[in-house]
Amino acid sequence: MESNLVVYNTLTRKKELFEPLNPPFVGMYVCGPTVYSDVHLGNCRTFISFDLMYRYLLHLGYKVRYVRNITDAGHLEGDRDEGDDKFSKKARLEKLEPMEIVQKYTIGFHDVMRLFNTLPPSVEPTATGHIAEQIEMVKEIIENGYAYESNGTIYFDVEKYSKEYNYTALTNRNIEELLANTRDLGGQDDKKGRLDFALWIKAKPEHIMRWPSPWGWGFPGWHIECSAMSSKYLGSTFDIHGGGMDLAATHHTNEIAQSQACHHSEPARYWLHTNMLTVNGTRMSKSAGNGFLPGELFTGSHPLLTRGYSPMTVRFFMLQAHYRSTLDFSNEALEASEKGFKRLMNACALLNKLKASEVTDVDINSIRTRCYEAMNDDFNSPVVIAELFEAARIINSINDGKSSVNAEGLESLKSLMNDFVFNVLGLKEETAETDDIGKLVGFIINLRLEARANKDYATSDRIRNGLQELGIQLKDSKEGTSWSKI
C-alpha cells in the first residue's frame, strides 16, 4: 500500500515519508495518562492530536493497532527514583485504596475522552496488569549486561550503554552536559553513574503498591512499563511512538535505551511529539495558577475564563493549531473558534438541504486534493480547516443561488465534508441543549464560588445539594470545581 504521507520524526529531526514496516498494518504506541488525578489539558491535546493521526491512517486504509497505556503504578513524585508514590499519597489524602484512586480517575479520563469524541485505542494496557512482562524485560537487560542490582533496586547502566549506543539520539543533547546538570539526589550512592535510572525499585515497608520479584518485593520504574507493553503488543520494533514533547528528554530517551538493551533494536521508527499549551502567552501550569481542567473549560468556572466552551469547540480550537506548534488559550481565541465551529456545522447542516442543478460552476475536487495534501504534510489540520471553510463558503453561495452544482458535484461536496469534518477531524454536531446545560452549570458554579468567597457556606451547600438532587455532582479540588452527571 502506498501513500504520500510525510511525518516529522523527532529522532531524525526532519520530515520523512511514512513507510510502515508491514503495510497495510501500522503499529502505534502513545504514552497514556497517569491516573492519580484528573486528566489535564496538556494530556488532552496530545490524545486529540493522536486521535487525528489515528483517524487519518484509518481513512487512508491502514489497519492500525493503536496502543495507549494507563499508568497505574511505579510513578514517584517528580518522576524520579525516590520519593512518595503518587497513588499512595493520593489514596492517603482521600482515605481510599490506591486501586480505588486508579479506578476513579480512569473512569474520569474515559469520560473526558468521550466528550472530545476520540476513538478508543485498539489496546489499553495497564502497568499493574503487566508486572510479569516488566520483570522479564528487566531480567533480560541484566543478562545483556546493561543493568545492575544495588540494595534490591535494579539500575540501568547508562555509561555502559553509551559506549555502544547513542543515549541522547532522540534529543541530540550532549551527555557530558547532562552529567554536569544532574543534581545530587537521594539514592545516588546506590548508583554507579549519575544518569543511571531505576528499572525496578525496592519497596519500603510503608509502600502499598508492591509485587514479588527475583530481587525482593518492589515495583517497576516509570520507564520500563512502556517498553514492556509496546513490545508485547506491537513487537520489538514498530512504526509510530508518540507523546507530549515533555516526555522526549527523559521518558522516551530511557525507553529507547531499555528497548535496545533488551532487543538490540530501536523500538520505533517514527517518534512524534506534541507541543505544549500556554495561556495568554504564559506556559500553562498548576504552580502558575493558569492551569485549568477540561471540566472547568466546559463550564467556565475558572477565574481566567469569562464563560464555558463546549467539548467540540475545544477540540476544534486545538485542531486549528498544528500539533507541533504551541497552542495558546485565551477567551478571545476560544470565542473565535466557537464561531468557526458553528459556521462549519451550519454549512454541513445546510448541505443536506441543497438541490442539484444542471451545471456546476464550483471546483470541489481541488479542495479535496488540497485537504489530502495538507494531511499528508505531517497532519496539517489548520490548512485542512481553512480549505473546509472555503467549502462552507461554496455551500452558502449555492444556497443563496450565487453558485450552482450538479448531482455529481453535490455528492462530491457531501463526501468531502463527511470525510474531513466528521471522519478525519473527528468533529460532531452538538445539540444546543447540551451546550446550554454546560453554560448554565458553569454560571451556577460561579455563584457558589462567590458564596464561598463571602463565607456564605449555607448558600454554597444549598447550591451543591440542589444540583445533586437534579443529577449533577460537583467535585471540588485545589485546581477548581468540575461537574459530572450522576
CSV table of C-alpha atoms in Angstrom, one decimal:
chain,number,residue,atom,x,y,z
A,1,MET,CA,0.0,0.0,0.0
A,2,GLU,CA,1.4,3.4,-1.0
A,3,SER,CA,0.6,6.9,0.4
A,4,ASN,CA,2.3,10.3,0.2
A,5,LEU,CA,2.1,10.8,3.9
A,6,VAL,CA,5.1,12.6,5.4
A,7,VAL,CA,5.7,12.9,9.1
A,8,TYR,CA,8.2,14.9,11.2
A,9,ASN,CA,10.4,12.4,13.0
A,10,THR,CA,11.9,13.7,16.3
A,11,LEU,CA,14.6,11.0,16.1
A,12,THR,CA,16.0,12.4,12.8
A,13,ARG,CA,14.8,16.0,13.2
A,14,LYS,CA,13.3,16.1,9.7
A,15,LYS,CA,10.2,15.2,7.8
A,16,GLU,CA,10.2,11.7,6.3
A,17,LEU,CA,8.0,9.6,4.0
A,18,PHE,CA,5.9,7.3,6.2
A,19,GLU,CA,6.6,3.8,5.2
A,20,PRO,CA,5.2,1.1,7.6
A,21,LEU,CA,7.2,-1.9,8.4
A,22,ASN,CA,4.4,-4.3,7.3
A,23,PRO,CA,1.8,-2.5,5.2
A,24,PRO,CA,-1.2,-2.3,5.4
A,25,PHE,CA,-0.6,-2.8,9.1
A,26,VAL,CA,0.5,0.0,11.3
A,27,GLY,CA,1.6,-0.2,14.9
A,28,MET,CA,1.2,3.0,17.0
A,29,TYR,CA,2.0,3.4,20.7
A,30,VAL,CA,1.2,6.6,22.7
A,31,CYS,CA,2.0,7.2,26.3
A,32,GLY,CA,-1.3,7.4,28.2
A,33,PRO,CA,-2.3,9.2,31.4
A,34,THR,CA,-1.1,8.6,35.0
A,35,VAL,CA,-4.4,8.1,36.7
A,36,TYR,CA,-3.9,9.6,40.1
A,37,SER,CA,-5.7,12.8,39.3
A,38,ASP,CA,-8.0,14.4,36.7
A,39,VAL,CA,-6.5,14.4,33.2
A,40,HIS,CA,-5.1,17.8,32.4
A,41,LEU,CA,-5.5,19.8,29.1
A,42,GLY,CA,-1.9,19.1,28.0
A,43,ASN,CA,-2.7,15.4,28.0
A,44,CYS,CA,-6.0,16.1,26.2
A,45,ARG,CA,-4.2,17.9,23.5
A,46,THR,CA,-1.8,15.0,23.0
A,47,PHE,CA,-4.6,12.4,22.8
A,48,ILE,CA,-6.7,14.6,20.5
A,49,SER,CA,-3.7,15.0,18.2
A,50,PHE,CA,-3.0,11.3,18.0
A,51,ASP,CA,-6.7,10.7,17.5
A,52,LEU,CA,-6.5,12.9,14.4
A,53,MET,CA,-3.5,10.8,13.2
A,54,TYR,CA,-5.3,7.5,14.0
A,55,ARG,CA,-8.4,8.6,12.2
A,56,TYR,CA,-6.4,9.7,9.1
A,57,LEU,CA,-4.4,6.5,8.9
A,58,LEU,CA,-7.7,4.5,9.1
A,59,HIS,CA,-9.1,6.8,6.4
A,60,LEU,CA,-6.1,6.0,4.2
A,61,GLY,CA,-7.0,2.3,4.5
A,62,TYR,CA,-4.3,1.3,7.0
A,63,LYS,CA,-5.2,-1.4,9.6
A,64,VAL,CA,-3.9,0.3,12.7
A,65,ARG,CA,-3.2,-1.3,16.1
A,66,TYR,CA,-3.3,1.8,18.4
A,67,VAL,CA,-1.9,1.0,21.9
A,68,ARG,CA,-2.3,3.7,24.6
A,69,ASN,CA,-1.4,2.6,28.1
A,70,ILE,CA,-2.8,3.5,31.5
A,71,THR,CA,0.0,4.2,34.1
A,72,ASP,CA,-1.4,3.0,37.4
A,73,ALA,CA,1.9,2.1,39.3
A,74,GLY,CA,5.5,2.9,39.6
A,75,HIS,CA,5.1,6.7,39.4
A,76,LEU,CA,7.0,8.6,42.1
A,77,GLU,CA,6.8,12.3,43.0
A,78,GLY,CA,8.8,14.2,40.4
A,79,ASP,CA,9.1,11.1,38.3
A,80,ARG,CA,12.4,10.2,40.0
A,81,ASP,CA,13.7,7.0,41.6
A,82,GLU,CA,12.8,8.1,45.1
A,83,GLY,CA,10.1,9.9,47.0
A,84,ASP,CA,6.4,9.2,47.6
A,85,ASP,CA,4.3,7.1,45.3
A,86,LYS,CA,1.7,9.4,43.7
A,87,PHE,CA,-1.1,6.9,44.0
A,88,SER,CA,-0.4,6.1,47.7
A,89,LYS,CA,-0.1,9.7,48.5
A,90,LYS,CA,-3.5,10.5,46.9
A,91,ALA,CA,-5.0,7.4,48.5
A,92,ARG,CA,-4.0,8.6,51.9
A,93,LEU,CA,-5.4,12.1,51.2
A,94,GLU,CA,-8.8,10.7,50.0
A,95,LYS,CA,-8.8,7.8,52.5
A,96,LEU,CA,-9.1,5.2,49.7
A,97,GLU,CA,-7.2,2.2,48.4
A,98,PRO,CA,-4.7,3.0,45.7
A,99,MET,CA,-6.7,1.0,43.2
A,100,GLU,CA,-9.8,2.9,44.0
A,101,ILE,CA,-7.9,6.0,43.0
A,102,VAL,CA,-6.9,4.3,39.8
A,103,GLN,CA,-10.5,3.3,39.0
A,104,LYS,CA,-11.9,6.7,39.9
A,105,TYR,CA,-9.6,8.7,37.6
A,106,THR,CA,-9.5,6.1,34.8
A,107,ILE,CA,-13.3,6.4,34.5
A,108,GLY,CA,-12.9,10.2,34.6
A,109,PHE,CA,-10.3,10.1,31.9
A,110,HIS,CA,-12.6,7.9,29.6
A,111,ASP,CA,-15.5,10.3,30.2
A,112,VAL,CA,-13.4,13.3,29.1
A,113,MET,CA,-12.1,11.4,26.0
A,114,ARG,CA,-15.7,10.5,25.1
A,115,LEU,CA,-16.7,14.2,25.4
A,116,PHE,CA,-13.9,15.1,23.0
A,117,ASN,CA,-15.1,12.4,20.6
A,118,THR,CA,-11.8,10.5,20.5
A,119,LEU,CA,-11.8,6.9,19.2
A,120,PRO,CA,-10.9,4.3,21.8
A,121,PRO,CA,-7.4,2.7,21.3
A,122,SER,CA,-7.2,-0.9,20.0
A,123,VAL,CA,-5.5,-1.9,23.2
A,124,GLU,CA,-5.4,0.0,26.5
A,125,PRO,CA,-3.0,-2.0,28.8
A,126,THR,CA,-2.3,-1.1,32.4
A,127,ALA,CA,1.1,-1.1,34.1
A,128,THR,CA,-0.2,-3.2,37.0
A,129,GLY,CA,-1.6,-5.8,34.5
A,130,HIS,CA,1.9,-6.3,33.0
A,131,ILE,CA,4.2,-6.7,36.0
A,132,ALA,CA,5.4,-10.1,34.8
A,133,GLU,CA,6.4,-8.7,31.4
A,134,GLN,CA,8.3,-5.8,33.1
A,135,ILE,CA,10.2,-8.2,35.4
A,136,GLU,CA,11.1,-10.4,32.4
A,137,MET,CA,12.4,-7.4,30.5
A,138,VAL,CA,14.5,-6.3,33.5
A,139,LYS,CA,16.0,-9.8,33.7
A,140,GLU,CA,16.8,-9.7,30.0
A,141,ILE,CA,18.6,-6.3,30.3
A,142,ILE,CA,20.6,-7.6,33.3
A,143,GLU,CA,21.6,-10.7,31.4
A,144,ASN,CA,22.7,-8.5,28.4
A,145,GLY,CA,25.0,-6.6,30.8
A,146,TYR,CA,23.2,-3.2,30.8
A,147,ALA,CA,21.8,-3.2,34.4
A,148,TYR,CA,22.9,-4.0,37.9
A,149,GLU,CA,21.4,-4.6,41.3
A,150,SER,CA,22.1,-2.3,44.3
A,151,ASN,CA,20.3,-2.9,47.6
A,152,GLY,CA,17.3,-4.6,46.0
A,153,THR,CA,16.9,-1.9,43.3
A,154,ILE,CA,17.8,-2.5,39.7
A,155,TYR,CA,19.5,0.4,37.8
A,156,PHE,CA,20.1,0.8,34.1
A,157,ASP,CA,23.8,1.4,33.4
A,158,VAL,CA,23.8,4.5,31.1
A,159,GLU,CA,27.6,4.7,30.9
A,160,LYS,CA,27.9,1.1,29.7
A,161,TYR,CA,25.0,1.6,27.2
A,162,SER,CA,26.6,4.8,25.9
A,163,LYS,CA,29.7,3.0,24.9
A,164,GLU,CA,27.7,1.1,22.2
A,165,TYR,CA,24.7,3.3,21.5
A,166,ASN,CA,23.8,7.0,21.3
A,167,TYR,CA,21.9,7.6,24.6
A,168,THR,CA,20.8,11.1,23.6
A,169,ALA,CA,19.8,10.2,19.9
A,170,LEU,CA,16.2,11.5,20.4
A,171,THR,CA,17.2,14.9,21.8
A,172,ASN,CA,20.7,15.4,20.4
A,173,ARG,CA,21.9,16.6,23.7
A,174,ASN,CA,25.5,16.4,24.9
A,175,ILE,CA,25.9,13.6,27.5
A,176,GLU,CA,28.7,15.5,29.3
A,177,GLU,CA,26.3,18.4,29.7
A,178,LEU,CA,23.6,16.1,31.1
A,179,LEU,CA,26.1,14.8,33.6
A,180,ALA,CA,27.1,18.3,34.7
A,181,ASN,CA,23.4,19.4,35.1
A,182,THR,CA,22.4,16.3,37.1
A,183,ARG,CA,21.5,17.3,40.6
A,184,ASP,CA,22.6,15.2,43.7
A,185,LEU,CA,19.5,13.3,44.7
A,186,GLY,CA,18.7,10.8,47.4
A,187,GLY,CA,19.7,7.3,46.3
A,188,GLN,CA,22.7,8.5,44.3
A,189,ASP,CA,25.0,6.5,46.5
A,190,ASP,CA,23.4,3.3,45.2
A,191,LYS,CA,24.1,4.2,41.6
A,192,LYS,CA,27.3,3.6,39.6
A,193,GLY,CA,26.6,6.7,37.4
A,194,ARG,CA,24.6,9.9,38.0
A,195,LEU,CA,22.4,9.3,34.8
A,196,ASP,CA,21.5,5.7,35.8
A,197,PHE,CA,17.8,5.2,36.3
A,198,ALA,CA,15.7,2.6,38.1
A,199,LEU,CA,14.2,-0.3,36.2
A,200,TRP,CA,12.8,-1.9,39.4
A,201,ILE,CA,12.6,-0.2,42.8
A,202,LYS,CA,12.9,-1.9,46.2
A,203,ALA,CA,9.7,-1.2,48.2
A,204,LYS,CA,10.0,0.5,51.6
A,205,PRO,CA,7.9,-1.2,54.4
A,206,GLU,CA,5.3,1.5,54.1
A,207,HIS,CA,4.9,1.3,50.3
A,208,ILE,CA,1.5,-0.1,49.5
A,209,MET,CA,1.7,-1.0,45.8
A,210,ARG,CA,4.4,-3.8,45.6
A,211,TRP,CA,5.0,-7.1,43.9
A,212,PRO,CA,7.3,-10.0,44.4
A,213,SER,CA,10.3,-10.2,42.1
A,214,PRO,CA,13.7,-12.1,41.9
A,215,TRP,CA,15.2,-9.1,43.7
A,216,GLY,CA,12.6,-9.0,46.5
A,217,TRP,CA,9.4,-7.0,47.0
A,218,GLY,CA,9.2,-3.9,44.9
A,219,PHE,CA,7.6,-2.0,42.0
A,220,PRO,CA,8.6,-1.1,38.4
A,221,GLY,CA,10.3,2.1,37.4
A,222,TRP,CA,8.4,4.6,35.4
A,223,HIS,CA,10.0,3.9,32.0
A,224,ILE,CA,10.0,0.1,31.9
A,225,GLU,CA,6.3,-0.2,31.7
A,226,CYS,CA,6.0,1.4,28.2
A,227,SER,CA,8.9,-0.6,26.8
A,228,ALA,CA,7.4,-3.8,28.1
A,229,MET,CA,3.8,-3.1,26.9
A,230,SER,CA,4.8,-1.6,23.5
A,231,SER,CA,6.9,-4.6,22.6
A,232,LYS,CA,4.3,-7.1,23.9
A,233,TYR,CA,1.5,-5.7,21.6
A,234,LEU,CA,3.5,-4.2,18.7
A,235,GLY,CA,6.8,-6.2,18.6
A,236,SER,CA,10.3,-5.2,19.4
A,237,THR,CA,10.2,-2.6,16.5
A,238,PHE,CA,7.1,-0.9,15.4
A,239,ASP,CA,6.0,2.1,13.4
A,240,ILE,CA,5.0,5.1,15.5
A,241,HIS,CA,5.7,6.1,19.1
A,242,GLY,CA,4.0,9.3,20.3
A,243,GLY,CA,3.5,11.5,23.3
A,244,GLY,CA,4.0,15.1,24.6
A,245,MET,CA,7.3,16.8,23.9
A,246,ASP,CA,8.0,16.9,27.7
A,247,LEU,CA,8.5,13.1,27.6
A,248,ALA,CA,11.2,13.2,25.0
A,249,ALA,CA,14.2,14.1,27.1
A,250,THR,CA,13.8,11.5,29.9
A,251,HIS,CA,11.0,9.0,29.5
A,252,HIS,CA,11.3,8.4,25.7
A,253,THR,CA,15.1,8.6,25.8
A,254,ASN,CA,15.1,5.9,28.5
A,255,GLU,CA,12.5,3.8,26.6
A,256,ILE,CA,14.8,3.7,23.6
A,257,ALA,CA,17.8,2.7,25.8
A,258,GLN,CA,15.8,-0.1,27.6
A,259,SER,CA,14.5,-1.5,24.4
A,260,GLN,CA,17.8,-1.5,22.6
A,261,ALA,CA,19.5,-3.1,25.6
A,262,CYS,CA,16.9,-5.8,25.7
A,263,HIS,CA,16.1,-6.4,22.0
A,264,HIS,CA,19.2,-4.9,20.3
A,265,SER,CA,16.9,-2.8,18.1
A,266,GLU,CA,15.3,0.6,18.3
A,267,PRO,CA,11.6,0.3,19.4
A,268,ALA,CA,10.0,2.8,17.0
A,269,ARG,CA,10.9,4.1,13.5
A,270,TYR,CA,9.0,7.4,13.8
A,271,TRP,CA,8.8,9.4,17.0
A,272,LEU,CA,6.1,12.1,17.0
A,273,HIS,CA,5.7,14.7,19.8
A,274,THR,CA,3.0,17.3,20.5
A,275,ASN,CA,3.9,20.7,21.7
A,276,MET,CA,2.9,22.5,25.0
A,277,LEU,CA,0.0,24.7,26.0
A,278,THR,CA,0.1,28.3,27.0
A,279,VAL,CA,-2.4,30.7,28.5
A,280,ASN,CA,-2.3,34.3,27.3
A,281,GLY,CA,1.3,33.6,26.2
A,282,THR,CA,2.4,32.0,29.5
A,283,ARG,CA,3.1,28.3,29.9
A,284,MET,CA,0.2,26.5,31.4
A,285,SER,CA,1.0,25.0,34.9
A,286,LYS,CA,-0.7,24.5,38.2
A,287,SER,CA,2.0,26.4,40.0
A,288,ALA,CA,1.4,29.5,37.9
A,289,GLY,CA,-2.3,29.3,38.7
A,290,ASN,CA,-3.2,29.3,35.0
A,291,GLY,CA,-3.8,25.6,34.5
A,292,PHE,CA,-7.4,24.6,34.2
A,293,LEU,CA,-9.1,21.2,33.9
A,294,PRO,CA,-11.4,20.2,31.0
A,295,GLY,CA,-14.4,20.4,33.2
A,296,GLU,CA,-13.6,24.0,34.1
A,297,LEU,CA,-13.1,24.8,30.4
A,298,PHE,CA,-16.6,23.4,29.6
A,299,THR,CA,-18.3,25.2,32.5
A,300,GLY,CA,-16.2,28.4,32.5
A,301,SER,CA,-15.7,28.0,36.3
A,302,HIS,CA,-12.0,29.0,36.2
A,303,PRO,CA,-11.2,32.7,37.1
A,304,LEU,CA,-9.3,33.1,33.8
A,305,LEU,CA,-12.3,32.2,31.7
A,306,THR,CA,-15.2,34.5,31.0
A,307,ARG,CA,-17.5,31.6,30.2
A,308,GLY,CA,-17.6,27.9,29.3
A,309,TYR,CA,-17.0,26.3,25.9
A,310,SER,CA,-18.4,23.1,24.5
A,311,PRO,CA,-16.1,20.0,24.1
A,312,MET,CA,-16.4,20.2,20.3
A,313,THR,CA,-15.5,23.9,20.3
A,314,VAL,CA,-12.4,23.0,22.4
A,315,ARG,CA,-11.5,20.1,20.0
A,316,PHE,CA,-11.9,22.4,17.0
A,317,PHE,CA,-9.8,25.0,18.7
A,318,MET,CA,-7.0,22.5,19.3
A,319,LEU,CA,-7.1,21.3,15.7
A,320,GLN,CA,-6.7,24.8,14.4
A,321,ALA,CA,-3.1,24.7,15.6
A,322,HIS,CA,-0.6,22.2,14.2
A,323,TYR,CA,0.2,19.5,16.7
A,324,ARG,CA,3.9,20.6,16.8
A,325,SER,CA,3.0,24.2,17.4
A,326,THR,CA,2.5,25.9,20.8
A,327,LEU,CA,-1.3,26.3,21.5
A,328,ASP,CA,-2.3,29.4,23.3
A,329,PHE,CA,-5.5,29.5,25.3
A,330,SER,CA,-7.4,32.9,25.6
A,331,ASN,CA,-11.0,33.8,25.8
A,332,GLU,CA,-10.7,35.7,22.5
A,333,ALA,CA,-9.3,32.6,20.7
A,334,LEU,CA,-11.9,30.3,22.2
A,335,GLU,CA,-14.7,32.6,21.2
A,336,ALA,CA,-13.4,32.8,17.6
A,337,SER,CA,-13.1,29.0,17.5
A,338,GLU,CA,-16.7,28.7,18.7
A,339,LYS,CA,-17.9,30.9,15.8
A,340,GLY,CA,-15.8,29.0,13.4
A,341,PHE,CA,-17.0,25.6,14.6
A,342,LYS,CA,-20.7,26.7,14.4
A,343,ARG,CA,-20.1,28.1,10.9
A,344,LEU,CA,-18.7,24.7,9.8
A,345,MET,CA,-21.6,22.8,11.4
A,346,ASN,CA,-24.2,25.1,9.9
A,347,ALA,CA,-22.7,24.5,6.4
A,348,CYS,CA,-22.8,20.8,7.0
A,349,ALA,CA,-26.5,21.0,8.0
A,350,LEU,CA,-27.3,23.3,5.0
A,351,LEU,CA,-25.6,20.8,2.7
A,352,ASN,CA,-28.4,18.3,3.2
A,353,LYS,CA,-30.9,20.8,2.0
A,354,LEU,CA,-29.2,21.8,-1.2
A,355,LYS,CA,-30.7,20.7,-4.5
A,356,ALA,CA,-28.6,19.8,-7.6
A,357,SER,CA,-28.9,21.9,-10.8
A,358,GLU,CA,-28.0,21.1,-14.4
A,359,VAL,CA,-24.5,22.7,-14.3
A,360,THR,CA,-21.6,23.1,-11.9
A,361,ASP,CA,-19.5,26.3,-11.6
A,362,VAL,CA,-17.6,25.4,-8.5
A,363,ASP,CA,-14.5,23.2,-8.1
A,364,ILE,CA,-14.9,20.6,-5.3
A,365,ASN,CA,-12.1,18.3,-6.4
A,366,SER,CA,-9.4,20.8,-6.0
A,367,ILE,CA,-10.4,21.4,-2.4
A,368,ARG,CA,-10.4,17.7,-1.7
A,369,THR,CA,-6.9,17.5,-3.3
A,370,ARG,CA,-5.6,20.3,-1.1
A,371,CYS,CA,-7.1,18.6,2.0
A,372,TYR,CA,-5.2,15.5,1.3
A,373,GLU,CA,-2.0,17.4,0.6
A,374,ALA,CA,-2.3,19.2,3.9
A,375,MET,CA,-2.9,16.0,5.9
A,376,ASN,CA,-0.1,14.2,4.0
A,377,ASP,CA,2.2,17.1,5.1
A,378,ASP,CA,2.6,15.9,8.8
A,379,PHE,CA,-1.1,16.0,9.6
A,380,ASN,CA,-1.6,19.7,8.9
A,381,SER,CA,-5.1,20.2,10.3
A,382,PRO,CA,-5.1,24.0,10.3
A,383,VAL,CA,-4.7,24.0,6.5
A,384,VAL,CA,-7.5,21.4,6.2
A,385,ILE,CA,-9.8,23.6,8.3
A,386,ALA,CA,-9.0,26.6,6.0
A,387,GLU,CA,-10.0,24.5,3.0
A,388,LEU,CA,-13.2,23.3,4.7
A,389,PHE,CA,-14.1,27.0,5.4
A,390,GLU,CA,-13.8,27.5,1.6
A,391,ALA,CA,-16.1,24.6,1.1
A,392,ALA,CA,-18.5,26.1,3.6
A,393,ARG,CA,-18.4,29.4,1.6
A,394,ILE,CA,-19.3,27.4,-1.6
A,395,ILE,CA,-22.2,25.7,0.2
A,396,ASN,CA,-23.6,29.1,1.4
A,397,SER,CA,-23.1,30.5,-2.1
A,398,ILE,CA,-25.1,27.6,-3.7
A,399,ASN,CA,-27.8,28.1,-1.1
A,400,ASP,CA,-28.0,31.8,-1.9
A,401,GLY,CA,-28.3,31.0,-5.6
A,402,LYS,CA,-25.0,32.6,-6.5
A,403,SER,CA,-23.3,29.3,-7.5
A,404,SER,CA,-24.6,26.0,-8.8
A,405,VAL,CA,-23.7,22.4,-8.6
A,406,ASN,CA,-24.9,19.3,-10.4
A,407,ALA,CA,-25.8,16.0,-8.8
A,408,GLU,CA,-22.3,14.6,-9.1
A,409,GLY,CA,-20.8,17.7,-7.7
A,410,LEU,CA,-23.3,17.7,-4.8
A,411,GLU,CA,-22.3,14.2,-3.9
A,412,SER,CA,-18.7,15.1,-4.1
A,413,LEU,CA,-19.3,18.0,-1.7
A,414,LYS,CA,-21.1,15.8,0.7
A,415,SER,CA,-18.4,13.2,0.6
A,416,LEU,CA,-15.7,15.9,1.2
A,417,MET,CA,-17.4,17.3,4.3
A,418,ASN,CA,-18.2,13.8,5.7
A,419,ASP,CA,-14.7,12.6,5.2
A,420,PHE,CA,-12.8,15.5,6.6
A,421,VAL,CA,-15.1,17.2,9.0
A,422,PHE,CA,-16.5,14.1,10.7
A,423,ASN,CA,-14.2,11.2,10.0
A,424,VAL,CA,-10.8,12.8,9.9
A,425,LEU,CA,-11.1,15.8,12.2
A,426,GLY,CA,-13.5,13.9,14.4
A,427,LEU,CA,-15.9,16.8,14.9
A,428,LYS,CA,-19.6,16.2,15.5
A,429,GLU,CA,-22.8,18.1,15.9
A,430,GLU,CA,-23.6,19.3,19.4
A,431,THR,CA,-27.1,19.9,20.5
A,432,ALA,CA,-27.9,23.3,21.8
A,433,GLU,CA,-29.4,21.7,24.9
A,434,THR,CA,-26.0,20.0,25.8
A,435,ASP,CA,-24.1,23.3,25.2
A,436,ASP,CA,-26.6,25.3,27.2
A,437,ILE,CA,-26.6,22.9,30.2
A,438,GLY,CA,-22.8,23.3,30.4
A,439,LYS,CA,-23.0,27.1,30.4
A,440,LEU,CA,-25.9,27.1,32.9
A,441,VAL,CA,-24.0,24.8,35.3
A,442,GLY,CA,-20.9,27.0,34.9
A,443,PHE,CA,-22.9,30.0,35.8
A,444,ILE,CA,-24.3,28.3,39.0
A,445,ILE,CA,-20.8,27.1,40.0
A,446,ASN,CA,-19.5,30.7,39.8
A,447,LEU,CA,-22.4,31.8,42.0
A,448,ARG,CA,-21.4,29.1,44.5
A,449,LEU,CA,-17.7,30.2,44.4
A,450,GLU,CA,-18.8,33.8,45.2
A,451,ALA,CA,-20.9,32.5,48.1
A,452,ARG,CA,-17.9,30.6,49.5
A,453,ALA,CA,-15.6,33.6,49.0
A,454,ASN,CA,-18.1,35.6,51.1
A,455,LYS,CA,-18.1,32.8,53.7
A,456,ASP,CA,-21.8,32.2,53.0
A,457,TYR,CA,-21.4,28.4,53.4
A,458,ALA,CA,-25.1,27.8,53.8
A,459,THR,CA,-25.9,29.1,50.3
A,460,SER,CA,-22.8,27.2,48.9
A,461,ASP,CA,-24.1,23.9,50.4
A,462,ARG,CA,-27.7,24.6,49.2
A,463,ILE,CA,-26.4,25.1,45.6
A,464,ARG,CA,-24.3,21.9,45.8
A,465,ASN,CA,-27.2,19.8,47.3
A,466,GLY,CA,-29.7,21.3,44.9
A,467,LEU,CA,-27.6,20.3,41.9
A,468,GLN,CA,-27.1,16.8,43.4
A,469,GLU,CA,-30.9,16.3,43.5
A,470,LEU,CA,-31.0,17.4,39.8
A,471,GLY,CA,-28.4,14.7,38.9
A,472,ILE,CA,-25.4,16.9,38.7
A,473,GLN,CA,-22.5,16.2,41.0
A,474,LEU,CA,-19.9,18.9,41.9
A,475,LYS,CA,-16.3,18.0,42.7
A,476,ASP,CA,-14.0,20.4,44.4
A,477,SER,CA,-10.2,20.2,44.2
A,478,LYS,CA,-7.3,22.6,44.6
A,479,GLU,CA,-7.4,23.0,40.8
A,480,GLY,CA,-11.0,24.2,40.9
A,481,THR,CA,-14.6,22.8,40.7
A,482,SER,CA,-15.7,20.4,38.0
A,483,TRP,CA,-19.1,18.7,37.4
A,484,SER,CA,-20.5,15.5,36.0
A,485,LYS,CA,-23.9,13.9,35.6
A,486,ILE,CA,-24.7,11.2,38.1
